[in-house]
Every structure is written in C-alpha cells, then in structure tokens.
Coordinates of C-alpha atoms and ligand atoms in Angstrom, one line a residue:
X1 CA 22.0 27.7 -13.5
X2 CA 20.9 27.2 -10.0
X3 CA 22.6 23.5 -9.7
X4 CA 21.7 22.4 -6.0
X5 CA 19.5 19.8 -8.0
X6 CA 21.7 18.3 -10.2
X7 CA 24.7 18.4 -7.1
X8 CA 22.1 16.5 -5.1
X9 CA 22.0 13.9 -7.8
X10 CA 25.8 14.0 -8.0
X11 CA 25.8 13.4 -4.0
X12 CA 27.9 16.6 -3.8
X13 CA 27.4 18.9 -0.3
X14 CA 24.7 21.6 -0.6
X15 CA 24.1 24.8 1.7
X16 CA 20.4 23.3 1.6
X17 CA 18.8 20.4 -0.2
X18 CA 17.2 21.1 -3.6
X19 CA 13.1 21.1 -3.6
X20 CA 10.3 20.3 -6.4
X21 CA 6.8 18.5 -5.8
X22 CA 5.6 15.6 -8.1
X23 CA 2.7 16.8 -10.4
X24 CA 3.7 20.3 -10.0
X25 CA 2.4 21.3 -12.7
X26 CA -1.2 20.6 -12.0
X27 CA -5.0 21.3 -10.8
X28 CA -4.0 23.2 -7.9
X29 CA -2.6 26.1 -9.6
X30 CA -5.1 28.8 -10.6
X31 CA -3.3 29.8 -13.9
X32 CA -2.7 26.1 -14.8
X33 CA -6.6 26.0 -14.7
X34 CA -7.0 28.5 -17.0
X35 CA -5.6 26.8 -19.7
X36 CA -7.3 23.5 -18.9
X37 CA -10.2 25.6 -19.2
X38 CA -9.9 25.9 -22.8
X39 CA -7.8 22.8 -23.9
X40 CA -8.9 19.0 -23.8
X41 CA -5.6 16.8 -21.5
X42 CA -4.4 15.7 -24.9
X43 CA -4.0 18.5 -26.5
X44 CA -1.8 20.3 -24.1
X45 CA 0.3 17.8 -24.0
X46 CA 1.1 18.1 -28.1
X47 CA 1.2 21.4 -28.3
X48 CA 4.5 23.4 -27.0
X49 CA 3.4 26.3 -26.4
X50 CA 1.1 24.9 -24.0
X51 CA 3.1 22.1 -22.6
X52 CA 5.8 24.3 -22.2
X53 CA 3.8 27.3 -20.9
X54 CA 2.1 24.9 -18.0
X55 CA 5.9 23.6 -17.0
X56 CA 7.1 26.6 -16.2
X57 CA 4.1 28.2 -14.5
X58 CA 4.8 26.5 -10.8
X59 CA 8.3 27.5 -11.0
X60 CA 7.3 31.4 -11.8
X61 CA 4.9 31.4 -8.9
X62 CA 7.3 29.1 -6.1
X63 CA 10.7 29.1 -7.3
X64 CA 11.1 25.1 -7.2
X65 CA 14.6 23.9 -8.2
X66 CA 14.0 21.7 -10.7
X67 CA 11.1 22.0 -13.5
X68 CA 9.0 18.8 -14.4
X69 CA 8.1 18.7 -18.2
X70 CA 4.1 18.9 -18.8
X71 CA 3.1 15.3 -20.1
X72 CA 2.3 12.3 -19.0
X73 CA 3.3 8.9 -18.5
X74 CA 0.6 7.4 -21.6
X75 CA 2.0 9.1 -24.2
X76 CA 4.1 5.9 -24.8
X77 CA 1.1 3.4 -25.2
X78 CA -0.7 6.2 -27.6
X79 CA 2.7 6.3 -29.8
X80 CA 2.4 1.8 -30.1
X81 CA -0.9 3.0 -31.8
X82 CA -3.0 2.2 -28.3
X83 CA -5.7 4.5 -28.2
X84 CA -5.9 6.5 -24.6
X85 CA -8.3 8.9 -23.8
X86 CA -8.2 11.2 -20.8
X87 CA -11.5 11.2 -19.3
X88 CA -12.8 14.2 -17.0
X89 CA -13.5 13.3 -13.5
X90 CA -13.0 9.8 -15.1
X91 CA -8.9 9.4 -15.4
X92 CA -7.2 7.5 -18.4
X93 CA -9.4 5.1 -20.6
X94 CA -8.2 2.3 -22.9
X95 CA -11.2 2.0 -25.3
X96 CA -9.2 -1.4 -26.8
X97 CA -7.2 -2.7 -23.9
X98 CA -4.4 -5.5 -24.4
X99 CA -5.9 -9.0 -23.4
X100 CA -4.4 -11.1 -25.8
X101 CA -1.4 -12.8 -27.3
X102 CA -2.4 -11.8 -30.5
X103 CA -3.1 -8.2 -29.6
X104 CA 1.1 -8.1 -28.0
X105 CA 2.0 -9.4 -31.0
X106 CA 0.7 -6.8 -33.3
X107 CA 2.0 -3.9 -31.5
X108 CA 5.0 -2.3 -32.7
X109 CA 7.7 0.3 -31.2
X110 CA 7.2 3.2 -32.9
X111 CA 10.1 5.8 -34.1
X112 CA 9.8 7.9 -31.3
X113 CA 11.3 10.7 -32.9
X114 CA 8.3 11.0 -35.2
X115 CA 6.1 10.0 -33.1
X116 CA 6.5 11.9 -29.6
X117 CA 8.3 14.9 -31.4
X118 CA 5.7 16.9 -30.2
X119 CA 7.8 16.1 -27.0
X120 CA 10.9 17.2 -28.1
X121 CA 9.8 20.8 -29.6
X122 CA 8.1 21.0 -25.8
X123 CA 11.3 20.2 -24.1
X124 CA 13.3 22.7 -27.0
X125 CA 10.4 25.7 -25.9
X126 CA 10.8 25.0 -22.2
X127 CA 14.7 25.1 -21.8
X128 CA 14.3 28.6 -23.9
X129 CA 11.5 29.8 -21.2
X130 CA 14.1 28.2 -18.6
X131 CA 16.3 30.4 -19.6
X132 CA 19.0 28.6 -17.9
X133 CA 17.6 29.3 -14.6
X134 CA 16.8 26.2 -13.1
X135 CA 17.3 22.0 -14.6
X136 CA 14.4 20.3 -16.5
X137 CA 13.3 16.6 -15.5
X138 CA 11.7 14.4 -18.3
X139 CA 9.6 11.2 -17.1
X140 CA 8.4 8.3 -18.7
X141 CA 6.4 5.1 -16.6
X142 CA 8.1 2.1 -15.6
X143 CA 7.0 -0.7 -17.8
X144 CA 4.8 -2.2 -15.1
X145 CA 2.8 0.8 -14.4
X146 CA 2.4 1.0 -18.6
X147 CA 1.4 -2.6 -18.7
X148 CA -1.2 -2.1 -15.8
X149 CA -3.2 0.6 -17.6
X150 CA -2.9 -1.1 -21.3
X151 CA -4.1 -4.3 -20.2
X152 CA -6.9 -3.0 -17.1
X153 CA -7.8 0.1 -19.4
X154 CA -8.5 2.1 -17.1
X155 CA -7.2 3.0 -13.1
X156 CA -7.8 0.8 -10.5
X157 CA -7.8 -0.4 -6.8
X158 CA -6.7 -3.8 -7.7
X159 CA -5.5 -4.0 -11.1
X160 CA -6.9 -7.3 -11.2
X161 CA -7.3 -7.5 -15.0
X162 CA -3.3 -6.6 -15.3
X163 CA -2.2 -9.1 -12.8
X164 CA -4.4 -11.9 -14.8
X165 CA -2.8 -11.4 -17.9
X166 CA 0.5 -11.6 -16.5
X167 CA 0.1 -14.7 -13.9
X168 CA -2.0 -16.8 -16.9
X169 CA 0.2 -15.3 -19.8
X170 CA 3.5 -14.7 -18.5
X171 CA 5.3 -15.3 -22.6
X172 CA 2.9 -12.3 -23.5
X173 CA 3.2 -10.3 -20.5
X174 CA 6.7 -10.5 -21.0
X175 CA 6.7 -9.5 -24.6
X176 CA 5.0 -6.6 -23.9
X177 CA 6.9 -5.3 -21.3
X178 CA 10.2 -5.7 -23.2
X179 CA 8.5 -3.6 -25.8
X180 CA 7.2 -0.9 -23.9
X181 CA 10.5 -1.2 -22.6
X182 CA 12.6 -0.5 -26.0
X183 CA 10.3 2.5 -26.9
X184 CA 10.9 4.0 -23.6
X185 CA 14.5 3.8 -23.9
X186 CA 14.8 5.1 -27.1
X187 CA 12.1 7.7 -26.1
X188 CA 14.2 8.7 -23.1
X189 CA 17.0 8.7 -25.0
X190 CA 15.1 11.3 -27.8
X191 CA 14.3 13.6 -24.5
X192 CA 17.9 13.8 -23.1
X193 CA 19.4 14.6 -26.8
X194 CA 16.6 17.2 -26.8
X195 CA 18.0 18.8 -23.4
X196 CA 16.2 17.6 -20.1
X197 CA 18.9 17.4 -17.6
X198 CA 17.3 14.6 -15.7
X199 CA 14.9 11.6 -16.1
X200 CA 12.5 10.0 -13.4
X201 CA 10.6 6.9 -13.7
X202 CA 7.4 6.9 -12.2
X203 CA 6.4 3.0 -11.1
X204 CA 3.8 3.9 -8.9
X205 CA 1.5 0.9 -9.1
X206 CA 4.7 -1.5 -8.5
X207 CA 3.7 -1.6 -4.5
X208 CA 1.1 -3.7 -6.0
X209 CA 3.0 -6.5 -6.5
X210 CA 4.8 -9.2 -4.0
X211 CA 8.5 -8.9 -3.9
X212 CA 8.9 -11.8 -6.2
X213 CA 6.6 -10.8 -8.6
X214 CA 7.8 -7.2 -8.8
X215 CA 11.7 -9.2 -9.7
X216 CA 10.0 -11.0 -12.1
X217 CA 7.6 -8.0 -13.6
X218 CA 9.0 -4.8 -13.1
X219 CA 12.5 -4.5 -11.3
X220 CA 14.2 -6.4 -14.3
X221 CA 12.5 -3.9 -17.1
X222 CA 13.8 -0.8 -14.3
X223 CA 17.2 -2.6 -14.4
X224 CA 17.2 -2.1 -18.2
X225 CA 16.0 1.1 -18.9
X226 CA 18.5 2.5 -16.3
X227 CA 21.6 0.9 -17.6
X228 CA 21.0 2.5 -21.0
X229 CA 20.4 5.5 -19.7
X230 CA 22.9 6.0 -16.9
X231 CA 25.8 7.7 -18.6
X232 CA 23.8 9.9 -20.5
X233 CA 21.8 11.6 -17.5
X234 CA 21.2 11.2 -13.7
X235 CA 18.1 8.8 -13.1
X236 CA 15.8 8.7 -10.5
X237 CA 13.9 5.8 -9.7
X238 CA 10.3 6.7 -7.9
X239 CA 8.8 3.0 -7.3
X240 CA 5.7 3.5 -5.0
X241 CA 5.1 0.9 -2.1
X242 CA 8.4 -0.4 -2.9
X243 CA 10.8 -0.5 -0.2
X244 CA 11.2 -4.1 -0.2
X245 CA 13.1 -3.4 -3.4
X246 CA 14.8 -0.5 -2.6
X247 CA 18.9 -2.6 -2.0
X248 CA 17.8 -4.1 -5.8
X249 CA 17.5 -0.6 -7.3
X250 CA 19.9 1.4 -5.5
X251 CA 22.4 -1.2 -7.3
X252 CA 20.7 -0.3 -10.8
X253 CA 23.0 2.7 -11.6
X254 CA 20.1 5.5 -10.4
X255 CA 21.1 8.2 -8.9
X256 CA 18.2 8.7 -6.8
X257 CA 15.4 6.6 -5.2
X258 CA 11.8 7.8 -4.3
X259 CA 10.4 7.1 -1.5
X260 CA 7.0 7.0 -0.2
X261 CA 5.5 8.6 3.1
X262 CA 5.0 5.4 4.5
X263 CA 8.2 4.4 4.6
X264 CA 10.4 5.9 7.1
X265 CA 13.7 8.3 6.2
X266 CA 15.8 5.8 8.4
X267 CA 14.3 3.1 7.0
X268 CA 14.7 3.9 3.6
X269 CA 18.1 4.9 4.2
X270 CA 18.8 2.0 6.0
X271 CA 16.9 -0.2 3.2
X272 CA 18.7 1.6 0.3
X273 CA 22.4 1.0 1.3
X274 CA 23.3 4.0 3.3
X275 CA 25.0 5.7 0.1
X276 CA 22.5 6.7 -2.9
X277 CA 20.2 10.0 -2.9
X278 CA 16.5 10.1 -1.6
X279 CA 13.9 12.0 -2.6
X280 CA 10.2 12.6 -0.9
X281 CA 8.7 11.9 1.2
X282 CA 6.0 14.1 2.5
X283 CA 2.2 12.9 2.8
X284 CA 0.5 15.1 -0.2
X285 CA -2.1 15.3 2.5
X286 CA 0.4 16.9 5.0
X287 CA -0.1 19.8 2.7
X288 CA -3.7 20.6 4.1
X289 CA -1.9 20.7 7.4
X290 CA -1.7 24.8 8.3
X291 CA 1.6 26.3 6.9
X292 CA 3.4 26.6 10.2
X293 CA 3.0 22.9 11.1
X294 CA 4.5 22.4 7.2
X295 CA 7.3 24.6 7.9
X296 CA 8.2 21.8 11.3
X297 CA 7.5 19.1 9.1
X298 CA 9.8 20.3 6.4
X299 CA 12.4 21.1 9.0
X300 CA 12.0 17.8 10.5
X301 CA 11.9 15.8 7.5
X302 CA 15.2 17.2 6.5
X303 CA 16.5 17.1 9.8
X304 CA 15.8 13.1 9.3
X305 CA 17.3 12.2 5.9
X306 CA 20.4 14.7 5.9
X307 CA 21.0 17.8 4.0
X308 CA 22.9 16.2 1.4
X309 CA 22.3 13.2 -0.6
X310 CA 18.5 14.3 -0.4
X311 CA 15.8 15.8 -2.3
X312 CA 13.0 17.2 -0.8
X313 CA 9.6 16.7 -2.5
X314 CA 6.1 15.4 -1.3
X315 CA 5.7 11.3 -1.1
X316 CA 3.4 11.0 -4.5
X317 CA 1.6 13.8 -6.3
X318 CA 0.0 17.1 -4.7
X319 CA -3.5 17.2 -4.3
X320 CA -5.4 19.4 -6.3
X321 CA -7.4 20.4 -2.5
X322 CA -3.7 21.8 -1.6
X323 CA -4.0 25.6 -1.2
X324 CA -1.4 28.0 -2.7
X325 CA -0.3 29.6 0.4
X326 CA 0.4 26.0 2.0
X327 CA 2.8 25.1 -0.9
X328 CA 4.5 28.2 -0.3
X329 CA 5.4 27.4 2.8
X330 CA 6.3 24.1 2.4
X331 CA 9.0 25.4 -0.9
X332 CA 9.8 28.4 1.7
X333 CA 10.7 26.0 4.3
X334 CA 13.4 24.5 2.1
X335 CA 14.9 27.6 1.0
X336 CA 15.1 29.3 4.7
X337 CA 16.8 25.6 6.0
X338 CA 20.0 26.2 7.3
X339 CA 22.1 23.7 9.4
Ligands
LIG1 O1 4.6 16.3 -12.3 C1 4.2 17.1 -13.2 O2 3.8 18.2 -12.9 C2 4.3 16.8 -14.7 C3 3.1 16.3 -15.2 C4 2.6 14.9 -15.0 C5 1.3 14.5 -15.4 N1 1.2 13.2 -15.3 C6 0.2 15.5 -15.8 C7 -1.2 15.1 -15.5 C8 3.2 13.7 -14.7 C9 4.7 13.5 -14.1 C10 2.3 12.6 -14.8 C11 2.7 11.2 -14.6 C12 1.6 10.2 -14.5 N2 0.5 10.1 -15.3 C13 1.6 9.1 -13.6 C14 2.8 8.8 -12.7 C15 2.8 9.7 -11.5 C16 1.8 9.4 -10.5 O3 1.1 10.4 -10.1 O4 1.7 8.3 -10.0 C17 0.4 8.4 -13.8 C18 0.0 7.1 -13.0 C19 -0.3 9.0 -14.8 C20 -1.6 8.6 -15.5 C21 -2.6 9.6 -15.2 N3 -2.7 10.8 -15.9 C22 -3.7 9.5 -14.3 C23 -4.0 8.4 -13.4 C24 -4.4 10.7 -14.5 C25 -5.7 11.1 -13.9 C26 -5.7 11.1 -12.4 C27 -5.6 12.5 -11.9 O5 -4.7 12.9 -11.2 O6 -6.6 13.2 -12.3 C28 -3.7 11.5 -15.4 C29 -4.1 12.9 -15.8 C30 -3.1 14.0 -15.6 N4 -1.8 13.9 -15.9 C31 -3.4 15.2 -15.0 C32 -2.2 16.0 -15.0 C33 -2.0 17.4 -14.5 C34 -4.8 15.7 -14.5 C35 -5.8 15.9 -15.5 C36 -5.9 17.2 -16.2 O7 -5.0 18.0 -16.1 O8 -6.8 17.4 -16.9

C-alpha cells in the first residue's frame, strides 16, 4: 500500500508529504455527475455499489493518497430517526427540527450496526476496489456541527436557531450532544472494525462559536470521541475557524489537526504545539487560480509547514467551479515536490 498517508499520521519522515482534497468525491468531477444524474443524494449514499463506485472515482482520475468514503456527515441524525432530506440547489433540510426538551428526550441511539450497515458493506466494497492501493478515511461530524443542523434544520449564516437552544436550554443541549456523541462513537467504531484506516471529524461550523462556548459545546464532545477512538485508528481533527482551540485539541490524542486557509502555517504550528501533524490549508478558491500559479502555491505551502508532519489538502471542500485540469496540477505539484 502506498503508506506516505498513514506515515504522515504517524509523524514518520516522508520523501514528500501525502495529498487528498476534502469533498473529493464531488460535483466537480464529470463521471461523479453522471451518477448523480440518475440517483437522488440519499440513495447513493445506501447503496455500495454506488457509494463505493463515487469514492474511488477521484483517485482513478488524480491518484490522491488517501480515498475519502462517499457519505455524509447526516447520516447520524437520520439513524436517531431524524428525518433529513437533501434538497437540490437547496442543501440539507430538517422537515422536524429539535426545539425542545421533550423532542431530546425522545431520541434514541440507534444500533448503528443495523442501522448504518449500509455503511459498512460501502466501506467492505471500497477496500476491495482499493485493492490495497492506497488508505481509506471514514468521517463522521463533530457533535456541534450535528447539533447545528438538527436544531436550525437547515444551513445557515448564523445558526441562530442552534445557538438559542443551547444558550436558553443548556440541560437539553447538553443531552443531545452526549447522544449524538455515543452513536458516533460506536458508529466510528462499526467503520474502523469494517476497515477504514483513518477517521476525520469534520466541525466545520465550530468557528461559530466564542472560545468559551466552543469548551463548553463542542471541544469536550471532540475530547470524547477521540479518546475512544485513539488506539484503534489515527484521528484527525478538522475544526473550521478554530485556531483559538487548536493547543486544547492537539492534547486530545489526534493525530492530526485541520487547519483553515485563514490561519497561517506558522501560526498554526505555533498555535498547535510545534509537534502534532497538519493538514490543509489551501483556499478552495485558489483552485480557480491558473495551474502554474497552483503549482508555486503548493510549492510554497509545503515549503511553509515542512515536508513531514504535514498533509497537504485544500483549507475546506473543493468547489464544484474548480476545473479538472487545475486539480491536476495542484495533486501533480505534490507528487513532483522534492526537498
Ligand atoms: O469528502 C468527500 O469527498 C466525501 C464526501 C462528503 C460529502 N459530505 C458528500 C456530499 C463529506 C466528507 C461530507 C461531509 C459533510 N456534509 C460536511 C462536513 C464537511 C464540510 O464540507 O464542511 C457537511 C457540513 C455536510 C452537510 C452537507 N451535505 C451539506 C451542507 C451539503 C450541501 C452543500 C453542498 O455542498 O452542496 C451536503 C450535500 C453533499 N454531501 C454533497 C456531496 C458530494 C453535494 C450534493 C450532491 O452530491 O448531490
């Protein structure tokens, strides 16, 4: 297998540093379209053939050292029986959104094994179309980031409806993250046992919050989920807007941290202790920057936070706008680096 990834994690020297982009799998990928053509966003997700199919179709076309598994981070509020639809042009919707005592207290955690098998026979069909070639990631949402879309229902610019519950109901808020927490750790669990090599926890709407408030409302649930995880696989931490937190979870037993494009590789270094492994941070608009200005960027970016002890990937998800022949150049630019 090519390991560079999983040596990165380890914080062992590499010739070069290992390379995938967030939301690899996605909209800017002609074949990937194809399929979304004729399958609703659900759909794909439960079926392997498809979610498996779509996973490996970036790392056919650019040869990215790690794979992502096709899913998405609301599979987990659809499995405690919270309806989630995936509107076109629209994003997520919560038809019945979490406002209530009442409505925390009558969620369960599901068995995970029944419920997001579909999950496991995805990761099973991937490692086979793997073939051993390259490691595969599995993902689930911070607790925070789960919270914010049961409770608003929906994306937004604010999350205002989110932050209400939890600064006027702080018991339930509380209650519900703790039980999104305990089916995420048993669902993370389920994906290891099933073979992904790697978990990343995406808390990209924890920026949203004041460092005390992100303590009190999403670093603690981070804290757990990565101490029961930790001996089982490497973890990497992606908390968006978060530097102001990044000493807290580099001591959470991760193996990596995120980092966003506004936050500088010195900086993040500097903020994270000096010793863990980082991973980004390239604006995903960089990418609409012509290819030979991506290949400096690349060159620079590594150049900046160190061959080893690094991953390289963009600062959030690629844009669907992003044109093939710019994220070959940006993957080509890793794999020609040389110190
Ligand atoms: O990285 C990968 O390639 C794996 C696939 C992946 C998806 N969602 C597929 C997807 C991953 C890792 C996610 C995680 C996810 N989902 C996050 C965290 C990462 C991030 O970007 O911050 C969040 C917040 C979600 C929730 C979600 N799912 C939103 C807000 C949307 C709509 C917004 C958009 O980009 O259109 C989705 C839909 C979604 N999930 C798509 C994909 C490829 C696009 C819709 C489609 O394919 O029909």
């Amino acid at each position: 297998m090519n390991d560079l990834f999983l040596k990165a994690l380890k914080g062992d020297s590499v010739s070069r540093p290992p390379v995938w982009m967030m939301r690899q799998a996605g909209r800017y990928l002609p074949e990937f379209m194809a399929i979304r053509d004729k399958y609703d966003f659900f759909t794909r997700c439960q079926t392997p053939e498809l979610a498996s199919e779509i996973t490996v179709q970036p790392i056919r076309r650019f040869g990215m050292d790690a794979a992502i598994l096709f899913s998405d981070i609301l599979v987990i509020p659809q499995a405690m029986n919270i309806e989630v639809q995936m509107k076109p042009d629209f994003g997520p919707f919560l038809p019945n959104p979490i406002r209530t005592t009442a409505d925390v207290d009558k969620l369960e955690v599901p068995d995970v094994t029944i419920e997001l098998d579909y999950v496991m026979k995805a990761i099973e069909m991937t490692l086979e179309k793997l073939d051993g070639e390259v490691p595969l990631i599995g993902f689930a949402g911070a607790p925070w980031t789960i919270l914010c879309y049961c409770v608003q229902g929906q994306g937004s610019k604010s999350f205002d409806q989110a932050k209400a519950f939890c600064f006027t109901n702080p018991l339930a808020a509380h209650k519900l993250l703790q039980k999104i927490t305990d089916t995420t750790i048993a669902y993370l669990k389920a994906k290891i046992k099933a073979g992904v090599h790697c978990i990343q926890l995406f808390d990209s709407w924890g920026g949203m919050l004041s460092p005390v408030d992100y303590a009190e409302f999403s670093l603690q649930y981070i804290q757990k989920i990565v101490h029961a995880l930790q001996d089982e696989a490497p973890v990497i931490v992606f908390a968006k807007g978060c530097w102001f937190a990044f000493k807290e979870l580099s001591q959470t037993g991760a193996s990596a941290l995120g980092v966003d494009w506004t936050c500088s590789a010195i900086n993040a270094r500097y903020l994270s202790g000096g010793q863990i492994t980082l991973q980004g941070n390239l604006d995903p608009a960089r990418l609409l920057s012509p290819p030979g200005m991506i290949r400096n960027m690349v060159h620079n970016m590594i150049r900046e936070f160190g061959k080893d002890r690094y991953i390289v990937n963009l600062g959030h998800g690629i844009l669907p706008t992003i044109p093939l022949e710019n994220v070959s150049a940006f993957i080509n630019a890793v794999k020609e680096y040389r110190e």
